[in-house]
PDB file of C-alpha atoms in Angstrom:
ATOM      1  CA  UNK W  16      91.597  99.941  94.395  1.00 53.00           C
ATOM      2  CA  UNK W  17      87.864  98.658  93.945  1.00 58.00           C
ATOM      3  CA  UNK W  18      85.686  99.095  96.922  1.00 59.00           C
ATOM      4  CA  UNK W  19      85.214  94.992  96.399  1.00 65.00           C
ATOM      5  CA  UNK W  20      88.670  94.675  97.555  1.00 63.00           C
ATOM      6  CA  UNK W  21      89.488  97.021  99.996  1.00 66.00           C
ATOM      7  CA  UNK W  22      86.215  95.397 101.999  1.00 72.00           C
ATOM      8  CA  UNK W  23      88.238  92.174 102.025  1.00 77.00           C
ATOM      9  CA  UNK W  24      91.148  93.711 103.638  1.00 74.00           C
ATOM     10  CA  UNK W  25      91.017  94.174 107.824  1.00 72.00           C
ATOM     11  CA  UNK W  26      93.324  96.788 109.354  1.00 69.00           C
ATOM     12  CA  UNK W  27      93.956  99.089 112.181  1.00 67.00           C
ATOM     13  CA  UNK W  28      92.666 102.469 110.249  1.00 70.00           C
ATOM     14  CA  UNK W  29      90.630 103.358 106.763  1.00 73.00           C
ATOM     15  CA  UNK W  30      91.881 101.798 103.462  1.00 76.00           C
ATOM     16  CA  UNK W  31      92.513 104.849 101.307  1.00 79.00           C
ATOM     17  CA  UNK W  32      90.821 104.730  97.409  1.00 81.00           C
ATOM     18  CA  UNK W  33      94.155 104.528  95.984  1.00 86.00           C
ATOM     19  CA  UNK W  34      96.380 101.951  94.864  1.00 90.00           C
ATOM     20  CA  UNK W  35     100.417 102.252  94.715  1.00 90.00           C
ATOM     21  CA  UNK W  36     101.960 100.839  91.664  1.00 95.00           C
ATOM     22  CA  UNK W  37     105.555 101.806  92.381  1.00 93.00           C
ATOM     23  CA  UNK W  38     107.763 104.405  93.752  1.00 91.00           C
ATOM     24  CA  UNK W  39     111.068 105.579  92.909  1.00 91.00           C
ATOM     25  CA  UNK W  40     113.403 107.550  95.836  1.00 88.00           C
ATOM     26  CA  UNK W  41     111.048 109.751  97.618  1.00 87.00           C
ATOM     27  CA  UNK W  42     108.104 109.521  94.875  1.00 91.00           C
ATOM     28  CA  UNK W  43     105.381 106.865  94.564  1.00 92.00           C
ATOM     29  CA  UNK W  44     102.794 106.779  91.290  1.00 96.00           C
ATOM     30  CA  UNK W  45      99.008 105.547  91.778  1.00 95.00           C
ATOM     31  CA  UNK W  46      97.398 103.287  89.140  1.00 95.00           C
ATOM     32  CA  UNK W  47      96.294 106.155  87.179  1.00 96.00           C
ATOM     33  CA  UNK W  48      99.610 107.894  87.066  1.00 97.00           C
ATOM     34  CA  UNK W  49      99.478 110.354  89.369  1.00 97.00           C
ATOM     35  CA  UNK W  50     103.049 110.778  91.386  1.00 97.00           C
ATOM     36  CA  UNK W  51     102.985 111.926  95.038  1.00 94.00           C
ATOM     37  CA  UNK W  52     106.040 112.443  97.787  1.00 92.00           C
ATOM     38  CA  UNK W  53     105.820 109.814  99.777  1.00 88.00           C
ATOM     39  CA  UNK W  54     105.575 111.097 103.195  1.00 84.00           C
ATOM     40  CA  UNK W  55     104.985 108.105 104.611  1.00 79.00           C
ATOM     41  CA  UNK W  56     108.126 107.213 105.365  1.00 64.00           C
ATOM     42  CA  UNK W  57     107.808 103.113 105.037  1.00 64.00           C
ATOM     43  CA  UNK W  58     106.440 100.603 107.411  1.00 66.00           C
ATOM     44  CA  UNK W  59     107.776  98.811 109.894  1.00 57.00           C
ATOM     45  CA  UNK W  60     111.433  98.671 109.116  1.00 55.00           C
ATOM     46  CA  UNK W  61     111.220  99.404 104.975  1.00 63.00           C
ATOM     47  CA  UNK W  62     112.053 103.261 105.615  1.00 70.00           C
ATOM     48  CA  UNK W  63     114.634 103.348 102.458  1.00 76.00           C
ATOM     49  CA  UNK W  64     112.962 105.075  99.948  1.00 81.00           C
ATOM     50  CA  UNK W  65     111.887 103.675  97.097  1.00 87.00           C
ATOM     51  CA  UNK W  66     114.049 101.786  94.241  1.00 87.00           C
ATOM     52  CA  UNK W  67     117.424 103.457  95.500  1.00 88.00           C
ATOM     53  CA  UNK W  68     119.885 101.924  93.438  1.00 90.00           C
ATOM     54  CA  UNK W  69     122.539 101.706  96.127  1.00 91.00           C
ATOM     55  CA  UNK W  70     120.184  99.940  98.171  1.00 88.00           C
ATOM     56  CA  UNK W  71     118.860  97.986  95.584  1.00 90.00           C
ATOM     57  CA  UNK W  72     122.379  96.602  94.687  1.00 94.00           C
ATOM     58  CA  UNK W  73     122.823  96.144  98.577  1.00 91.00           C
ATOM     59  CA  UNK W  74     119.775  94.003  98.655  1.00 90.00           C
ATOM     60  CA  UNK W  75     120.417  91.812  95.607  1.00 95.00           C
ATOM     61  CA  UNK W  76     124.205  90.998  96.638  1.00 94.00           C
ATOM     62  CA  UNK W  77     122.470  89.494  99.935  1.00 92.00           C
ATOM     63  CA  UNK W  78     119.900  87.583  98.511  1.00 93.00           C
ATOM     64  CA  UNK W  79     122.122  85.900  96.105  1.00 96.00           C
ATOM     65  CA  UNK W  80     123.764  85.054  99.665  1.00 93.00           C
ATOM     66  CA  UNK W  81     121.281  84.376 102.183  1.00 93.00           C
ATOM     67  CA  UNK W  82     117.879  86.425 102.539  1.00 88.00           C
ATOM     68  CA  UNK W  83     117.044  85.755 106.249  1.00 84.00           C
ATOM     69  CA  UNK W  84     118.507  83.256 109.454  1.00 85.00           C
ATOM     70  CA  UNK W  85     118.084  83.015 112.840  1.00 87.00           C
ATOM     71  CA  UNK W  86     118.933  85.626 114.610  1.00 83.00           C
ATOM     72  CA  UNK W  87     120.170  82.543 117.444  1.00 86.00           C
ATOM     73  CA  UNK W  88     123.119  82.001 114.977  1.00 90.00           C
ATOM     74  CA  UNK W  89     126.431  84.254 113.820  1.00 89.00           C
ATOM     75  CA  UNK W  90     125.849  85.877 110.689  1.00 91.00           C
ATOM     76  CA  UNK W  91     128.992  87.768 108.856  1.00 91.00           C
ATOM     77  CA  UNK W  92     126.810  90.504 107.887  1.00 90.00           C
ATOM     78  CA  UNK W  93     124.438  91.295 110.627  1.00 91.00           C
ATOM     79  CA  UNK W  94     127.802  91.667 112.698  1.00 93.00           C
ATOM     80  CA  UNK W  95     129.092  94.153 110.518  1.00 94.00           C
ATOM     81  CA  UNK W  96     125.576  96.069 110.894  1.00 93.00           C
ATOM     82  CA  UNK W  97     126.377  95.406 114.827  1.00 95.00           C
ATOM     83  CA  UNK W  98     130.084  96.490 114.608  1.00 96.00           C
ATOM     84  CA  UNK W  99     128.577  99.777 112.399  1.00 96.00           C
ATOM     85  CA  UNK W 100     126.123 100.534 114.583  1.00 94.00           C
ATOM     86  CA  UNK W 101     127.831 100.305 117.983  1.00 95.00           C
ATOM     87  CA  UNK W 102     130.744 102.657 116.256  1.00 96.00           C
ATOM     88  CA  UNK W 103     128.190 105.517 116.012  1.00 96.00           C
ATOM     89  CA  UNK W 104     126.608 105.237 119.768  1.00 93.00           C
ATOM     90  CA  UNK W 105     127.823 107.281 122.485  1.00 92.00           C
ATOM     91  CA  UNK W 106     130.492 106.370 124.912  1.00 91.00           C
ATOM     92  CA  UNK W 107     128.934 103.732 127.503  1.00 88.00           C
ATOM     93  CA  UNK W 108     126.255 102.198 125.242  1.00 88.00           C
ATOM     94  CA  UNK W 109     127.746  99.147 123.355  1.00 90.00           C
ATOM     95  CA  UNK W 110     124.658  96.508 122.314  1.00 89.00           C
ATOM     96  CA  UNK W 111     122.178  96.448 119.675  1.00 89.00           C
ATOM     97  CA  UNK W 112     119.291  94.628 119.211  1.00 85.00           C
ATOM     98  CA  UNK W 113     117.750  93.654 115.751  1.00 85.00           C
ATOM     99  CA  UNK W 114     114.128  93.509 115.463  1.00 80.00           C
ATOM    100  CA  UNK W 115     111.921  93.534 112.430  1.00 76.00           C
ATOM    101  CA  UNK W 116     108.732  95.638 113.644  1.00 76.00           C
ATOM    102  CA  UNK W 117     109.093  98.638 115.673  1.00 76.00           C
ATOM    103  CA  UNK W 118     106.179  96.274 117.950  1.00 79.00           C
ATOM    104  CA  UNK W 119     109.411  93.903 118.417  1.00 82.00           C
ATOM    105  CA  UNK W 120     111.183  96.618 119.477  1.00 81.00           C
ATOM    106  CA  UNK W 121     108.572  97.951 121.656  1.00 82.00           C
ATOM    107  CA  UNK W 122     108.531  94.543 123.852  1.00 85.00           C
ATOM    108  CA  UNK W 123     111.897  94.130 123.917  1.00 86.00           C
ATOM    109  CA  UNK W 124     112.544  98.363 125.710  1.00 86.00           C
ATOM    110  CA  UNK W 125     109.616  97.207 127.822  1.00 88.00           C
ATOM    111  CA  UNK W 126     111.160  93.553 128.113  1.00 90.00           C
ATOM    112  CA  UNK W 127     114.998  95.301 129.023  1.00 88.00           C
ATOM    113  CA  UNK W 128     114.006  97.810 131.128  1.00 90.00           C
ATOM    114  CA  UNK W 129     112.038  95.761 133.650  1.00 93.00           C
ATOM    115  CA  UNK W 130     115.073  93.399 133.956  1.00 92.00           C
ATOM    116  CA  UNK W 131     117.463  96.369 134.386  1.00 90.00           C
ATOM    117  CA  UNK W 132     115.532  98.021 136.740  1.00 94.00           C
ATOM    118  CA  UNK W 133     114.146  94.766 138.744  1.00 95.00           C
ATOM    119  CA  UNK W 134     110.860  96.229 138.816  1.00 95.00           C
ATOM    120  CA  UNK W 135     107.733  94.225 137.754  1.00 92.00           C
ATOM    121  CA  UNK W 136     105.232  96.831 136.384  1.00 90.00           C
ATOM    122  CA  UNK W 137     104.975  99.215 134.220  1.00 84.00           C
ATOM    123  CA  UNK W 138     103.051 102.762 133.427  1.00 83.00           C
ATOM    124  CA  UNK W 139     101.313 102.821 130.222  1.00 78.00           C
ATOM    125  CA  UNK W 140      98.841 105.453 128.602  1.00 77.00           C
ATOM    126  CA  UNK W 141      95.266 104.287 127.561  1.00 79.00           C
ATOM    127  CA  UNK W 142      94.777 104.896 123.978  1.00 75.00           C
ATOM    128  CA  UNK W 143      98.755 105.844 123.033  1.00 72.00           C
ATOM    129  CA  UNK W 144     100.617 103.536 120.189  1.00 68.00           C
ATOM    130  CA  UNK W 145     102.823 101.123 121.345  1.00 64.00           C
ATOM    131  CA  UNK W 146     102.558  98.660 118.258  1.00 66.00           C
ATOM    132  CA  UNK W 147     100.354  96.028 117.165  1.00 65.00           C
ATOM    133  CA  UNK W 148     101.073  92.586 118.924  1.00 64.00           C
ATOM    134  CA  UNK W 149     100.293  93.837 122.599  1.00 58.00           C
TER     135      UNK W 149
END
């Protein structure tokens, strides 16, 4: 990535002098060919690796469906991922709540447990993460 560019783009930390080009499973290649593990882990909620094929099939089958709706209507497949999910949770815990930034998510604990608790403040730590909309 020039130094041109990377001055154009604003962002919480450093731009680093390197520019992805594609990744494959748990590997990502630079522009100049050089292949790293991607440690990184994805951002926000794209934490899938890289190019998996299962996923990749997954992803295409939807999109020739429907890539994105309201989460304020029923949608066949985001209530399987419900029914899935609320399979797998220990006994007395039986929501979920979709989000698409771990920010979203953020709000909405904060959001949940003031209304469960009936309590109107909150502790929070100068300086800690707690995502980027607050």
């Amino acid at each position: 990535m020039t130094a041109e560019i990377s001055n154009l783009l604003l962002g919480p930390r450093p731009i680093w002098p390197i520019e992805i080009v594609r990744g494959r499973n748990d590997r990502v290649w630079s522009a100049d060919g050089q292949s790293y593990y991607d440690f990184y882990g994805g951002h926000a909620v794209a934490l899938t690796g890289h190019a998996h094929r299962r996923v990749r099939r997954a992803v295409l089958r939807q999109m020739r469906q429907l890539i994105f709706y309201s989460t304020s209507t029923g949608l066949a497949i985001r209530n399987r991922a419900a029914e899935a999910l609320v399979r797998r949770l220990p006994q007395g815990l039986g929501h979920v709540f979709f989000s698409n930034s771990g920010a979203e998510a953020n709000e909405n604990a904060l959001k949940i447990a003031l209304k469960l608790t009936g309590r109107n403040r909150l502790l929070a730590f100068q300086g800690s993460f707690h995502g980027r909309t607050l």
